[in-house]
């Protein structure tokens, strides 16, 4: 047993001596010809990617990339210069690089240097440069170190991808993601990660600021096509846009923010197309009026189904003037089609529905009401979650009786393919 322990001790000692020799061999490698190399564990680490898209808020013109250098051989008693140079990577566009002056001070073995790469001129393209140690340059005072570790690749780009949290709240208040939109709102909010916020009030303010920013650009530079589509939301009150004129008042109604928002949402209008979509000559504005009235009819049907909204509030929420000289494509009123009870109340005074009858009623009611005309006044009925009743806010049953009498009197002066019930 004693002999075995002695053998084990000798073996352990030999192992330690051998390991010590290896370490000494590395630390004094090429003692007559010191070398320098990029100090990384493996060749896969000899590359870095810089994305200027990660620095929206600061918008730097250049970004520094730290590179690790190490000297092989004995530590010197004198300062020694290392020459770094750069060359384009094959197949990559050229990028501007600022290389530092590198000097290893006496006894210095490792060093971190910073290579500055400048912002690329083209977005969504990756450029590349290879920074290498030129030990053969006349100014170099240290030779080549580890083979394969003499060059470092730097890839540079300005690229953006949709953040994972964009659809959390940003989608509602800022619309679908785009790089330009993200950049704009980062600057407006002062936050690189604004899209991760849960603060509803912040998004309401950011929406208003974004709308104002896009509109200001459109107004000051109308020749530039708008590309950022910010939606209009009912959470905000928007000032009257610069393009809104008395012609708009005539065909779309006197400007009110709530009505404007509902109109834009109905016609899929955002900041990207509002100036183009809502501006035009007389013919274009007439066509826009027809489209807007159609959307108003659909909206009024939705209001009826809301179950709580009084008819007197319809005009404040969404109102588009209907003009006597324009023939509209009508939408069957929901109250007239409501099998839960609305239909029975309407047919009691108006009879069965037909588009021709409805157009006739609209024309007669417009002439009768003049500036006080609102389409839903013809149907003073509410559907409160399935419970149908008369809507007192716009006259209730008495108003419908008045309409019945008005329509029968008007129909008596002509020949029409429809009739109205005679009610006491």
Coordinates of C-alpha atoms in Angstrom, one line a residue:
X1 CA 0.0 0.0 0.0
X2 CA 2.8 2.4 0.9
X3 CA 4.4 1.8 -2.6
X4 CA 1.0 2.6 -4.2
X5 CA 0.7 5.9 -2.4
X6 CA 4.2 6.9 -3.4
X7 CA 3.5 6.1 -7.0
X8 CA 0.3 8.2 -6.9
X9 CA 2.2 11.1 -5.4
X10 CA 4.9 10.9 -8.1
X11 CA 2.2 10.8 -10.8
X12 CA 0.4 13.8 -9.4
X13 CA 3.6 15.7 -9.2
X14 CA 4.5 14.9 -12.8
X15 CA 1.0 16.1 -13.8
X16 CA 1.4 19.4 -12.1
X17 CA 4.8 19.9 -13.5
X18 CA 3.5 19.1 -17.0
X19 CA 0.6 21.5 -16.6
X20 CA 2.9 24.2 -15.3
X21 CA 5.1 23.7 -18.4
X22 CA 2.2 24.2 -20.7
X23 CA 1.1 27.4 -19.0
X24 CA 4.6 28.7 -19.1
X25 CA 4.9 27.8 -22.8
X26 CA 1.8 29.9 -23.5
X27 CA 2.8 32.9 -21.4
X28 CA 6.3 33.1 -23.0
X29 CA 5.2 32.0 -26.5
X30 CA 7.5 33.4 -29.2
X31 CA 9.8 35.2 -26.7
X32 CA 12.0 36.5 -29.5
X33 CA 9.1 37.8 -31.6
X34 CA 6.1 39.0 -29.6
X35 CA 2.7 39.1 -31.3
X36 CA -0.7 40.7 -30.8
X37 CA -4.1 39.2 -31.6
X38 CA -7.9 39.7 -31.0
X39 CA -8.5 38.2 -27.6
X40 CA -11.6 36.0 -27.9
X41 CA -12.3 32.4 -27.0
X42 CA -13.1 31.2 -30.5
X43 CA -13.2 32.4 -34.1
X44 CA -17.0 32.6 -34.0
X45 CA -16.7 35.5 -31.6
X46 CA -14.7 37.5 -34.0
X47 CA -17.7 39.4 -35.3
X48 CA -20.2 42.0 -34.0
X49 CA -23.4 43.5 -35.4
X50 CA -24.3 47.2 -34.9
X51 CA -27.9 48.2 -35.5
X52 CA -28.5 52.0 -35.5
X53 CA -32.2 51.1 -35.3
X54 CA -31.6 50.3 -31.6
X55 CA -30.7 53.9 -30.8
X56 CA -33.7 55.9 -32.1
X57 CA -33.8 58.3 -29.3
X58 CA -30.2 59.5 -29.4
X59 CA -29.9 59.2 -33.2
X60 CA -26.1 58.8 -33.1
X61 CA -24.0 59.5 -36.2
X62 CA -21.6 56.8 -35.2
X63 CA -21.4 54.0 -32.7
X64 CA -18.2 52.6 -31.0
X65 CA -17.5 48.9 -31.1
X66 CA -15.2 47.7 -28.4
X67 CA -12.5 45.2 -29.5
X68 CA -10.3 43.2 -27.2
X69 CA -6.6 42.9 -28.0
X70 CA -3.9 40.8 -26.2
X71 CA -0.1 40.6 -26.5
X72 CA 1.7 37.2 -26.6
X73 CA 5.2 37.0 -25.3
X74 CA 7.1 38.8 -22.6
X75 CA 5.7 42.1 -21.2
X76 CA 7.7 44.9 -22.7
X77 CA 9.5 47.7 -20.9
X78 CA 8.7 50.2 -23.7
X79 CA 5.4 51.4 -25.4
X80 CA 4.7 49.5 -28.6
X81 CA 2.4 50.5 -31.4
X82 CA -0.2 48.3 -33.1
X83 CA -1.5 49.2 -36.5
X84 CA -5.2 48.5 -37.2
X85 CA -6.6 48.8 -40.7
X86 CA -10.0 48.2 -42.3
X87 CA -11.2 46.7 -45.5
X88 CA -14.7 46.1 -47.0
X89 CA -16.2 42.7 -46.6
X90 CA -16.9 41.0 -49.9
X91 CA -20.5 41.3 -50.9
X92 CA -21.2 44.1 -48.5
X93 CA -21.6 47.8 -49.1
X94 CA -18.9 50.1 -47.9
X95 CA -19.2 51.7 -44.5
X96 CA -17.2 54.5 -43.0
X97 CA -14.9 53.5 -40.1
X98 CA -12.8 55.5 -37.7
X99 CA -9.9 53.5 -36.3
X100 CA -8.1 54.5 -33.1
X101 CA -4.4 54.8 -32.5
X102 CA -3.4 51.7 -30.5
X103 CA -0.3 51.7 -28.2
X104 CA 0.4 49.1 -25.6
X105 CA 2.1 50.8 -22.7
X106 CA 5.0 49.2 -20.7
X107 CA 3.9 46.0 -19.0
X108 CA 0.4 46.2 -20.6
X109 CA -0.8 42.8 -21.9
X110 CA -4.5 43.3 -22.7
X111 CA -6.3 46.3 -24.1
X112 CA -9.8 47.3 -25.1
X113 CA -9.9 49.6 -28.1
X114 CA -13.0 51.2 -29.7
X115 CA -13.6 51.3 -33.5
X116 CA -16.3 53.8 -34.5
X117 CA -18.6 52.9 -37.4
X118 CA -20.8 55.5 -39.0
X119 CA -24.5 55.4 -39.7
X120 CA -25.2 53.8 -43.1
X121 CA -26.8 55.9 -45.8
X122 CA -29.3 53.2 -46.7
X123 CA -31.9 51.7 -44.3
X124 CA -32.6 47.9 -44.1
X125 CA -29.3 46.9 -45.8
X126 CA -26.4 45.3 -43.9
X127 CA -22.9 46.7 -44.6
X128 CA -19.7 45.1 -43.4
X129 CA -16.1 45.9 -42.7
X130 CA -13.2 43.8 -41.5
X131 CA -10.8 45.4 -39.0
X132 CA -7.4 43.7 -39.1
X133 CA -4.0 43.9 -37.5
X134 CA -1.4 44.9 -40.0
X135 CA 1.8 43.6 -38.4
X136 CA 3.7 44.2 -41.6
X137 CA 3.1 47.9 -41.7
X138 CA 6.3 49.9 -41.2
X139 CA 4.8 51.6 -38.1
X140 CA 3.9 48.3 -36.4
X141 CA 6.0 47.5 -33.4
X142 CA 4.4 44.1 -32.5
X143 CA 4.3 41.1 -34.8
X144 CA 1.5 38.7 -35.6
X145 CA 0.0 36.8 -32.7
X146 CA -2.3 33.8 -32.9
X147 CA -3.1 32.8 -36.5
X148 CA -6.8 33.1 -37.3
X149 CA -7.3 35.8 -34.7
X150 CA -5.9 38.7 -36.7
X151 CA -9.2 40.1 -38.1
X152 CA -12.5 41.1 -36.6
X153 CA -15.7 41.5 -38.7
X154 CA -18.2 44.3 -38.0
X155 CA -21.6 44.3 -39.6
X156 CA -23.5 47.6 -39.6
X157 CA -27.2 48.3 -40.4
X158 CA -30.1 50.5 -39.6
X159 CA -33.1 48.1 -39.5
X160 CA -36.4 48.0 -37.6
X161 CA -38.7 45.2 -36.8
X162 CA -42.2 45.3 -35.3
X163 CA -41.9 45.1 -31.5
X164 CA -43.7 42.1 -29.9
X165 CA -45.8 44.4 -27.7
X166 CA -46.9 46.8 -30.5
X167 CA -50.4 45.2 -30.7
X168 CA -50.9 45.6 -26.9
X169 CA -52.1 49.2 -27.0
X170 CA -50.2 51.0 -29.8
X171 CA -52.2 49.3 -32.5
X172 CA -55.4 51.0 -31.2
X173 CA -54.0 54.5 -30.8
X174 CA -51.2 54.6 -33.4
X175 CA -52.4 52.1 -36.0
X176 CA -50.4 49.3 -37.7
X177 CA -46.7 49.3 -37.1
X178 CA -44.2 50.9 -39.5
X179 CA -40.6 51.9 -38.9
X180 CA -41.2 55.6 -39.7
X181 CA -44.1 55.6 -37.2
X182 CA -42.1 54.0 -34.5
X183 CA -39.3 56.5 -35.0
X184 CA -41.7 59.4 -34.9
X185 CA -43.4 58.3 -31.7
X186 CA -40.1 57.5 -30.0
X187 CA -39.1 61.2 -30.6
X188 CA -42.5 62.5 -29.5
X189 CA -42.7 60.3 -26.4
X190 CA -39.0 60.5 -25.4
X191 CA -39.1 56.7 -24.9
X192 CA -37.5 54.0 -27.0
X193 CA -40.0 51.5 -25.5
X194 CA -43.2 53.6 -25.5
X195 CA -45.1 50.7 -27.1
X196 CA -44.7 48.6 -23.9
X197 CA -46.6 51.1 -21.7
X198 CA -49.9 50.2 -20.1
X199 CA -50.8 53.8 -19.5
X200 CA -54.0 54.6 -21.4
X201 CA -53.7 58.3 -20.9
X202 CA -50.2 58.3 -22.4
X203 CA -51.4 56.6 -25.5
X204 CA -54.2 59.2 -25.9
X205 CA -51.6 62.0 -25.6
X206 CA -49.2 60.3 -28.0
X207 CA -52.1 59.8 -30.5
X208 CA -52.9 63.5 -30.4
X209 CA -49.2 64.5 -30.7
X210 CA -48.7 62.1 -33.6
X211 CA -51.7 63.5 -35.5
X212 CA -50.5 67.0 -35.0
X213 CA -47.0 66.1 -36.1
X214 CA -48.2 64.5 -39.4
X215 CA -50.6 67.3 -40.1
X216 CA -48.0 70.0 -39.5
X217 CA -45.7 68.2 -42.0
X218 CA -48.5 67.9 -44.6
X219 CA -49.5 71.5 -44.2
X220 CA -45.9 72.9 -44.5
X221 CA -44.8 70.5 -47.2
X222 CA -47.9 69.5 -49.2
X223 CA -45.7 68.2 -52.1
X224 CA -44.5 65.3 -49.9
X225 CA -46.8 62.3 -49.8
X226 CA -48.1 61.4 -46.3
X227 CA -46.9 58.0 -45.3
X228 CA -47.7 57.7 -41.6
X229 CA -51.2 56.5 -40.9
X230 CA -52.4 57.6 -37.4
X231 CA -56.0 56.7 -36.7
X232 CA -58.5 59.2 -35.2
X233 CA -60.0 58.0 -32.0
X234 CA -63.0 59.1 -29.9
X235 CA -60.7 59.5 -26.9
X236 CA -59.4 62.8 -28.3
X237 CA -60.7 66.1 -29.5
X238 CA -59.0 67.2 -32.7
X239 CA -58.8 70.7 -33.9
X240 CA -60.4 71.5 -37.3
X241 CA -57.9 70.5 -40.0
X242 CA -56.3 73.2 -42.2
X243 CA -58.0 71.9 -45.4
X244 CA -61.6 72.2 -44.0
X245 CA -63.6 74.9 -45.8
X246 CA -67.2 76.0 -46.0
X247 CA -67.6 73.5 -48.8
X248 CA -66.9 70.8 -46.2
X249 CA -69.5 72.4 -43.9
X250 CA -72.0 72.1 -46.8
X251 CA -71.4 68.5 -47.7
X252 CA -70.1 67.0 -44.5
X253 CA -71.6 69.3 -41.8
X254 CA -70.1 72.0 -39.6
X255 CA -66.9 70.6 -38.1
X256 CA -67.2 68.8 -34.8
X257 CA -64.4 66.5 -33.6
X258 CA -66.7 63.6 -32.6
X259 CA -68.5 63.6 -36.0
X260 CA -65.2 64.0 -37.8
X261 CA -63.8 60.9 -36.0
X262 CA -66.8 58.8 -36.8
X263 CA -66.7 59.9 -40.4
X264 CA -63.0 59.1 -40.7
X265 CA -63.4 55.7 -39.1
X266 CA -66.4 54.9 -41.3
X267 CA -64.5 55.9 -44.5
X268 CA -61.1 54.4 -43.4
X269 CA -59.5 57.8 -43.2
X270 CA -56.3 58.3 -41.3
X271 CA -53.6 61.0 -41.3
X272 CA -52.0 59.3 -44.3
X273 CA -54.9 59.9 -46.6
X274 CA -57.2 62.6 -45.0
X275 CA -56.0 65.5 -47.1
X276 CA -56.4 63.4 -50.3
X277 CA -59.6 61.6 -49.3
X278 CA -61.5 64.6 -47.9
X279 CA -60.5 67.3 -50.3
X280 CA -61.9 67.8 -53.9
X281 CA -63.9 69.8 -56.3
X282 CA -67.7 70.1 -56.2
X283 CA -68.2 66.8 -58.0
X284 CA -65.8 65.0 -55.7
X285 CA -67.4 66.5 -52.6
X286 CA -70.9 65.4 -53.8
X287 CA -69.6 61.8 -54.2
X288 CA -68.0 62.1 -50.7
X289 CA -71.4 63.2 -49.3
X290 CA -73.1 60.2 -50.8
X291 CA -70.6 57.8 -49.3
X292 CA -70.7 59.6 -45.9
X293 CA -74.5 59.5 -45.8
X294 CA -74.4 55.8 -46.5
X295 CA -72.1 55.3 -43.6
X296 CA -74.3 57.5 -41.4
X297 CA -77.3 55.2 -42.2
X298 CA -75.2 52.2 -41.2
X299 CA -74.1 54.0 -38.0
X300 CA -77.6 54.9 -37.0
X301 CA -78.6 51.3 -37.3
X302 CA -75.7 50.5 -35.0
X303 CA -76.8 53.2 -32.6
X304 CA -80.3 51.7 -32.5
X305 CA -78.9 48.3 -31.6
X306 CA -76.7 49.9 -28.8
X307 CA -79.8 49.6 -26.6
X308 CA -79.3 52.8 -24.6
X309 CA -78.6 55.7 -26.9
X310 CA -81.4 58.3 -27.1
X311 CA -82.3 59.5 -30.6
X312 CA -81.6 63.2 -29.7
X313 CA -77.9 62.3 -29.4
X314 CA -77.5 60.9 -32.9
X315 CA -76.7 64.2 -34.5
X316 CA -73.9 65.0 -32.0
X317 CA -72.3 61.6 -32.5
X318 CA -72.5 61.4 -36.3
X319 CA -74.2 63.7 -38.6
X320 CA -73.9 64.3 -42.4
X321 CA -76.2 66.7 -44.2
X322 CA -78.6 65.1 -46.7
X323 CA -79.1 67.4 -49.7
X324 CA -82.4 67.5 -51.7
X325 CA -80.8 67.4 -55.2
X326 CA -78.8 64.2 -54.5
X327 CA -80.3 60.7 -54.8
X328 CA -79.0 58.4 -52.2
X329 CA -78.6 54.7 -51.9
X330 CA -80.6 54.0 -48.8
X331 CA -80.1 51.4 -46.1
X332 CA -83.1 49.8 -44.5
X333 CA -83.5 51.4 -41.0
X334 CA -82.9 48.8 -38.3
X335 CA -86.0 49.9 -36.4
X336 CA -88.1 49.0 -39.5
X337 CA -86.5 45.6 -39.7
X338 CA -86.4 44.9 -36.0
X339 CA -88.5 41.7 -35.4
X340 CA -88.3 42.3 -31.6
X341 CA -91.0 44.9 -31.8
X342 CA -89.6 47.9 -33.7
X343 CA -90.9 46.6 -37.0
X344 CA -94.4 46.4 -35.7
X345 CA -94.4 49.9 -34.3
X346 CA -93.0 51.3 -37.6
X347 CA -95.4 49.4 -39.9
X348 CA -98.3 50.6 -37.9
X349 CA -97.6 54.1 -39.3
X350 CA -95.5 53.6 -42.4
X351 CA -96.5 50.2 -43.7
X352 CA -94.1 47.7 -45.3
X353 CA -90.6 48.9 -46.2
X354 CA -89.4 49.6 -49.7
X355 CA -86.4 51.7 -50.9
X356 CA -88.7 53.9 -53.0
X357 CA -90.9 54.6 -50.1
X358 CA -88.0 55.4 -47.8
X359 CA -86.5 57.9 -50.4
X360 CA -89.9 59.6 -50.7
X361 CA -90.1 59.9 -46.9
X362 CA -86.6 61.4 -46.7
X363 CA -87.3 64.0 -49.3
X364 CA -90.6 65.0 -47.7
X365 CA -89.1 65.2 -44.3
X366 CA -86.1 67.3 -45.5
X367 CA -88.5 69.8 -47.0
X368 CA -90.6 69.9 -43.8
X369 CA -87.7 70.2 -41.3
X370 CA -85.2 72.3 -43.3
X371 CA -82.1 73.0 -41.3
X372 CA -83.5 70.9 -38.4
X373 CA -83.5 67.7 -40.4
X374 CA -81.9 64.6 -38.9
X375 CA -82.6 61.2 -40.5
X376 CA -83.4 59.3 -37.3
X377 CA -86.2 61.7 -36.4
X378 CA -88.3 59.5 -38.7
X379 CA -88.0 56.6 -36.2
X380 CA -88.6 57.8 -32.6
X381 CA -88.1 54.2 -31.3
X382 CA -85.6 52.7 -28.8
X383 CA -84.5 49.1 -28.5
X384 CA -83.1 48.8 -24.9
X385 CA -81.5 45.4 -24.9
X386 CA -84.5 43.8 -26.6
X387 CA -87.1 46.0 -24.9
X388 CA -88.6 48.2 -27.6
X389 CA -90.3 51.5 -26.6
X390 CA -91.0 55.0 -28.0
X391 CA -88.1 57.4 -27.9
X392 CA -89.4 60.5 -26.1
X393 CA -86.2 62.5 -26.8
X394 CA -87.3 62.9 -30.5
X395 CA -91.1 63.0 -30.0
X396 CA -92.1 59.3 -29.5
X397 CA -95.4 58.1 -31.0
X398 CA -96.8 61.6 -31.5
X399 CA -93.9 62.4 -33.8
X400 CA -94.5 59.3 -35.9
X401 CA -98.2 60.1 -36.1
X402 CA -97.2 63.5 -37.4
X403 CA -94.9 61.9 -40.0
X404 CA -97.7 59.6 -41.1
X405 CA -100.0 62.5 -41.8
X406 CA -97.3 64.4 -43.6
X407 CA -96.4 61.5 -45.9
X408 CA -100.1 60.7 -46.7
X409 CA -100.7 64.3 -47.6
X410 CA -97.6 64.4 -49.8
X411 CA -98.4 61.1 -51.5
X412 CA -102.0 62.3 -52.3
X413 CA -100.5 64.8 -54.8
X414 CA -99.0 62.1 -57.0
X415 CA -99.0 58.5 -58.1
X416 CA -96.7 56.2 -56.2
X417 CA -96.2 52.4 -56.0
X418 CA -96.6 52.5 -52.2
X419 CA -99.0 53.8 -49.7
X420 CA -99.2 54.6 -46.0
X421 CA -101.6 53.3 -43.4
X422 CA -104.5 55.6 -42.4
X423 CA -104.3 56.1 -38.6
X424 CA -106.7 58.0 -36.4

